Amino acid sequence: MKNEWPLWEIFIRGQHGMSHRHVGSLHAPDAEMAIKNARDVYTRRNEGVSIWVVEARHIAASSPSDKGPLYEPSESKVYRHPTFFDIPDEVGAM
Amino acid sequence: MTRDEAFLQFLLRMGDNTLILGHRVSEWCGHAPVLEEDIALANTALDLIGQTQMWLGLAGEVQGEGKSADDLAFLRDVWDFRNVLLVEVPNGDFGRTLMRQFLFDAWHSIMLGRLMTSSDDRVAAIAAKASKEVAYHLERSGDTVVGLGDGTEESHRRMQEALDYLWPYVGEMFASDEVDAEMAAAGIAPDPASLREEYDALVGRVLRKATLTIPDSRFAHKGGRNGRMHTEHLGHLLTQMQWLQRAYPGATW
Amino acid sequence: MYAQMIKTAGTGVKSREEMTEQERAFQDKIDADIKIEPKDWMPDDYRATLIRQIGQHAHSEIVGQLPEGNWITRAPTLERKAILLAKVQDEAGHGLYLYCAAETLGVSRDEITEMLLDGRMKYSSIFNYPTLNWADIGAVGWLVDGAAIMNQVPLQRTSFGPYSRAMIRICKEESFHQRQGYDAIRKMAEGTPEQKKMAQDALNRLWYPSLMMFGPSDKDSVHSAQSMAWKIKINTNDELRQKFVDQTVPQAEYLGLTIPDPDLKWNEERGHYDFTDPDWSEFYDVVKGNGPCNVDRLAARNKAWDDGAWVRDGLLAHARKKAAAKVAAE
């Protein structure tokens, strides 16, 4: 797990677009590869697009509806909730 | 050799290179080390298949026997193929596949750059379209070669092994024969030998960044681009690729 | 339907009185068709069920690359090869989108991938059947993608925002898949006697496995009731299966192919086709790992993952070196 490629958020502005729009996420070892992967995954390499990539852990997001103390600062990163896992019955206790 | 005969040979060389390499790269689909690479390799293969349709389509036209790109791809035997040996060697591990891609992309991008000013408009048009795609192939394969060459000890070792294995197949891309002389005289295509200097500079720059060592030997296997002697691998590739067309002649798919 | 037999976590639907205030607010949002987003509070069981469902769906896309990928190198024309390759590539893309949706629930892609590789998580049983002739490629697009679309179109309205958005993106691409499949099998059905035989053979083998894709009857299942209340399941398995049969029978007739079910007939009264239920004991065998290709499929995924480890590690090591050099230079 420790060697997992980080997650990146991808923003693309089309040829005639006014602004960059979030199109999805992907994994890449660094920003340069994230841009290349974004070309391959999200634009199928259309030309004339502009791509921004931001590592997901650097994105801070508002809480959509709930407010207040439920959200500790550490939870303001969208993509890293404490891992919650339910182990299927077949494998027994872990 | 008439000019049209030479032109046909040249077009088969271009189209068979992309056909066979596209086939090899497509073998990775569903088996790549990570999803993003799987998708990127498929894009490369798709570009190469598209280029094959253009080159072999034009080859059929020049040949004048009413053959389509599919006829040429699926109904010729090993000795008719004009691709360089480099593109028919098996994929090996991901490192060898990417090294082969890089060594080919570097030649391909320089070649297409020259072909954009071909005296034949059809060649120039295909080159113009393909060169945009190949510029990206080269960027991607070059970066990956650098990343893996200068990655871990294991990735470095594997990339050096890949380079050592593939290097003897590089020289064939720059061999010149009477077909090339005829094409150069007609202004249709450059003499391949004239691309070598630019190639060595480009490849040398990337491989240095990748901390890899280019083998000293300039020995070059050849026999692919004139069809005199392919590797044993091509026949196996064709038995798969051509199987349906051969087993059910005349059917449309 | 790429997510079969998802066991909903928890004990079934709670009445409003049994719910905590938080659970009530959550259910109200779902009832009002307000999307649940990753940072919103959600019941643990909702999260766990979604991870299973989205994970299984994603794994199905990735394992689903294999049976079709089996024919990429044997595609009979350059155009067919390109179409098939683009299609199988799309499946990798769909898997990628879905893994990203699962990641918003707090499980990383590598973690969930390893659960597939060691057998803790499943994928759709359909991909444990082999593709034996070229017409299978058409039949997979026509039947398997057709069945998948039945399930995926309603899932665009599912309650979890990232899942819903992934489904919207996927559905846009899926109709291309079904159409290319039908087009490929149509060429065969209209072709030489051998080609027609291939088409019929493909339909014979894939018909019942396609019906199984919707999962066993679940009209009385407590699990389904909870998933439906949470809007992570929109229709019952039986509803979707019936809809699929009704849609597919005329398509087969158009091709001049025979659906391998002697009891299949239009029921005027119901306004639906009556059909023979698949052999569910076969289904359970496949789910347990005894399908024709289970071992091969999982072995192929494991091999790709294991063989690729040095590549993933190598590129990451290089990225770290570059980052360190950049810091040192500043």
PDB file of C-alpha atoms in Angstrom, chain C residues 113-225:
ATOM      1  CA  THR C 113      -7.631  -4.277  -6.049  1.00  0.00           C
ATOM      2  CA  GLU C 114      -5.913  -6.610  -3.626  1.00  0.00           C
ATOM      3  CA  MET C 115      -9.301  -7.702  -2.355  1.00  0.00           C
ATOM      4  CA  LEU C 116     -10.148  -8.764  -5.894  1.00  0.00           C
ATOM      5  CA  LEU C 117      -6.824 -10.506  -6.378  1.00  0.00           C
ATOM      6  CA  ASP C 118      -7.026 -12.602  -3.225  1.00  0.00           C
ATOM      7  CA  GLY C 119     -10.665 -13.479  -3.782  1.00  0.00           C
ATOM      8  CA  ARG C 120     -12.224 -11.434  -0.972  1.00  0.00           C
ATOM      9  CA  MET C 121     -14.249  -9.456  -3.506  1.00  0.00           C
ATOM     10  CA  LYS C 122     -16.122 -10.781  -6.516  1.00  0.00           C
ATOM     11  CA  TYR C 123     -16.863  -9.663 -10.048  1.00  0.00           C
ATOM     12  CA  SER C 124     -19.755 -10.454 -12.330  1.00  0.00           C
ATOM     13  CA  SER C 125     -20.166 -14.174 -13.019  1.00  0.00           C
ATOM     14  CA  ILE C 126     -20.571 -13.548 -16.757  1.00  0.00           C
ATOM     15  CA  PHE C 127     -16.855 -12.970 -17.204  1.00  0.00           C
ATOM     16  CA  ASN C 128     -16.106 -16.497 -16.078  1.00  0.00           C
ATOM     17  CA  TYR C 129     -17.458 -17.771 -19.377  1.00  0.00           C
ATOM     18  CA  PRO C 130     -15.119 -18.161 -22.345  1.00  0.00           C
ATOM     19  CA  THR C 131     -15.208 -16.360 -25.703  1.00  0.00           C
ATOM     20  CA  LEU C 132     -14.766 -19.176 -28.197  1.00  0.00           C
ATOM     21  CA  ASN C 133     -15.485 -17.758 -31.618  1.00  0.00           C
ATOM     22  CA  TRP C 134     -15.492 -14.317 -33.190  1.00  0.00           C
ATOM     23  CA  ALA C 135     -19.268 -14.015 -32.905  1.00  0.00           C
ATOM     24  CA  ASP C 136     -18.853 -14.079 -29.122  1.00  0.00           C
ATOM     25  CA  ILE C 137     -17.419 -10.583 -29.425  1.00  0.00           C
ATOM     26  CA  GLY C 138     -20.626  -9.434 -31.042  1.00  0.00           C
ATOM     27  CA  ALA C 139     -22.734 -11.396 -28.578  1.00  0.00           C
ATOM     28  CA  VAL C 140     -20.911  -9.951 -25.577  1.00  0.00           C
ATOM     29  CA  GLY C 141     -21.573  -6.419 -26.793  1.00  0.00           C
ATOM     30  CA  TRP C 142     -25.154  -7.161 -27.662  1.00  0.00           C
ATOM     31  CA  LEU C 143     -26.178  -9.304 -24.676  1.00  0.00           C
ATOM     32  CA  VAL C 144     -23.723  -8.594 -21.872  1.00  0.00           C
ATOM     33  CA  ASP C 145     -23.461  -4.872 -22.438  1.00  0.00           C
ATOM     34  CA  GLY C 146     -27.168  -4.820 -23.165  1.00  0.00           C
ATOM     35  CA  ALA C 147     -27.858  -6.367 -19.779  1.00  0.00           C
ATOM     36  CA  ALA C 148     -25.370  -4.056 -18.108  1.00  0.00           C
ATOM     37  CA  ILE C 149     -27.020  -0.981 -19.598  1.00  0.00           C
ATOM     38  CA  MET C 150     -30.407  -2.060 -18.218  1.00  0.00           C
ATOM     39  CA  ASN C 151     -28.925  -1.802 -14.778  1.00  0.00           C
ATOM     40  CA  GLN C 152     -26.685   1.171 -15.314  1.00  0.00           C
ATOM     41  CA  VAL C 153     -29.187   3.582 -16.780  1.00  0.00           C
ATOM     42  CA  PRO C 154     -31.291   3.659 -13.593  1.00  0.00           C
ATOM     43  CA  LEU C 155     -28.110   3.778 -11.492  1.00  0.00           C
ATOM     44  CA  GLN C 156     -27.387   7.213 -12.930  1.00  0.00           C
ATOM     45  CA  ARG C 157     -29.991   8.310 -10.380  1.00  0.00           C
ATOM     46  CA  THR C 158     -28.355   6.488  -7.502  1.00  0.00           C
ATOM     47  CA  SER C 159     -28.090   8.397  -4.226  1.00  0.00           C
ATOM     48  CA  PHE C 160     -24.295   8.534  -3.873  1.00  0.00           C
ATOM     49  CA  GLY C 161     -23.000  11.497  -5.889  1.00  0.00           C
ATOM     50  CA  PRO C 162     -19.659  10.109  -7.130  1.00  0.00           C
ATOM     51  CA  TYR C 163     -21.256   6.784  -8.123  1.00  0.00           C
ATOM     52  CA  SER C 164     -24.064   8.527  -9.937  1.00  0.00           C
ATOM     53  CA  ARG C 165     -21.633  10.761 -11.821  1.00  0.00           C
ATOM     54  CA  ALA C 166     -19.456   7.790 -12.767  1.00  0.00           C
ATOM     55  CA  MET C 167     -22.541   6.008 -14.098  1.00  0.00           C
ATOM     56  CA  ILE C 168     -23.550   9.024 -16.178  1.00  0.00           C
ATOM     57  CA  ARG C 169     -20.136   9.079 -17.805  1.00  0.00           C
ATOM     58  CA  ILE C 170     -20.155   5.313 -18.321  1.00  0.00           C
ATOM     59  CA  CYS C 171     -23.633   5.201 -19.827  1.00  0.00           C
ATOM     60  CA  LYS C 172     -22.594   7.715 -22.464  1.00  0.00           C
ATOM     61  CA  GLU C 173     -19.989   5.238 -23.682  1.00  0.00           C
ATOM     62  CA  GLU C 174     -21.962   2.040 -23.205  1.00  0.00           C
ATOM     63  CA  SER C 175     -24.477   2.550 -25.969  1.00  0.00           C
ATOM     64  CA  PHE C 176     -21.560   2.507 -28.427  1.00  0.00           C
ATOM     65  CA  HIS C 177     -20.629  -0.871 -26.989  1.00  0.00           C
ATOM     66  CA  GLN C 178     -23.991  -2.447 -27.437  1.00  0.00           C
ATOM     67  CA  ARG C 179     -24.346  -1.081 -30.945  1.00  0.00           C
ATOM     68  CA  GLN C 180     -20.941  -2.277 -32.089  1.00  0.00           C
ATOM     69  CA  GLY C 181     -21.777  -5.696 -30.673  1.00  0.00           C
ATOM     70  CA  TYR C 182     -25.067  -5.934 -32.469  1.00  0.00           C
ATOM     71  CA  ASP C 183     -23.467  -4.692 -35.668  1.00  0.00           C
ATOM     72  CA  ALA C 184     -20.712  -7.329 -35.421  1.00  0.00           C
ATOM     73  CA  ILE C 185     -23.099 -10.200 -34.787  1.00  0.00           C
ATOM     74  CA  ARG C 186     -25.438  -8.973 -37.501  1.00  0.00           C
ATOM     75  CA  LYS C 187     -22.617  -9.230 -40.028  1.00  0.00           C
ATOM     76  CA  MET C 188     -22.170 -12.827 -38.921  1.00  0.00           C
ATOM     77  CA  ALA C 189     -25.853 -13.698 -38.932  1.00  0.00           C
ATOM     78  CA  GLU C 190     -26.134 -12.334 -42.456  1.00  0.00           C
ATOM     79  CA  GLY C 191     -22.886 -13.926 -43.594  1.00  0.00           C
ATOM     80  CA  THR C 192     -21.749 -17.345 -44.763  1.00  0.00           C
ATOM     81  CA  PRO C 193     -23.257 -20.533 -43.265  1.00  0.00           C
ATOM     82  CA  GLU C 194     -20.156 -20.880 -41.068  1.00  0.00           C
ATOM     83  CA  GLN C 195     -20.529 -17.336 -39.780  1.00  0.00           C
ATOM     84  CA  LYS C 196     -24.177 -17.907 -39.049  1.00  0.00           C
ATOM     85  CA  LYS C 197     -23.232 -21.032 -37.153  1.00  0.00           C
ATOM     86  CA  MET C 198     -20.771 -19.009 -35.081  1.00  0.00           C
ATOM     87  CA  ALA C 199     -23.467 -16.460 -34.268  1.00  0.00           C
ATOM     88  CA  GLN C 200     -25.942 -19.120 -33.172  1.00  0.00           C
ATOM     89  CA  ASP C 201     -23.271 -20.901 -31.150  1.00  0.00           C
ATOM     90  CA  ALA C 202     -22.431 -17.666 -29.340  1.00  0.00           C
ATOM     91  CA  LEU C 203     -26.081 -17.016 -28.528  1.00  0.00           C
ATOM     92  CA  ASN C 204     -26.557 -20.600 -27.328  1.00  0.00           C
ATOM     93  CA  ARG C 205     -23.695 -20.316 -24.873  1.00  0.00           C
ATOM     94  CA  LEU C 206     -24.241 -16.757 -23.671  1.00  0.00           C
ATOM     95  CA  TRP C 207     -28.030 -16.551 -23.344  1.00  0.00           C
ATOM     96  CA  TYR C 208     -28.469 -18.085 -19.898  1.00  0.00           C
ATOM     97  CA  PRO C 209     -25.282 -16.592 -18.436  1.00  0.00           C
ATOM     98  CA  SER C 210     -26.630 -13.204 -19.579  1.00  0.00           C
ATOM     99  CA  LEU C 211     -29.911 -13.816 -17.761  1.00  0.00           C
ATOM    100  CA  MET C 212     -27.907 -14.751 -14.669  1.00  0.00           C
ATOM    101  CA  MET C 213     -26.222 -11.357 -14.749  1.00  0.00           C
ATOM    102  CA  PHE C 214     -29.277  -9.883 -13.071  1.00  0.00           C
ATOM    103  CA  GLY C 215     -28.796 -12.166 -10.089  1.00  0.00           C
ATOM    104  CA  PRO C 216     -31.288 -14.524  -8.439  1.00  0.00           C
ATOM    105  CA  SER C 217     -34.806 -13.401  -7.751  1.00  0.00           C
ATOM    106  CA  ASP C 218     -34.745 -10.840  -4.981  1.00  0.00           C
ATOM    107  CA  LYS C 219     -38.279  -9.638  -4.718  1.00  0.00           C
ATOM    108  CA  ASP C 220     -38.547 -10.801  -1.112  1.00  0.00           C
ATOM    109  CA  SER C 221     -34.998  -9.990  -0.065  1.00  0.00           C
ATOM    110  CA  VAL C 222     -34.443  -7.781   2.984  1.00  0.00           C
ATOM    111  CA  HIS C 223     -31.078  -6.791   1.572  1.00  0.00           C
ATOM    112  CA  SER C 224     -32.636  -5.504  -1.594  1.00  0.00           C
ATOM    113  CA  ALA C 225     -35.265  -3.605   0.355  1.00  0.00           C
TER     114      ALA C 225
END
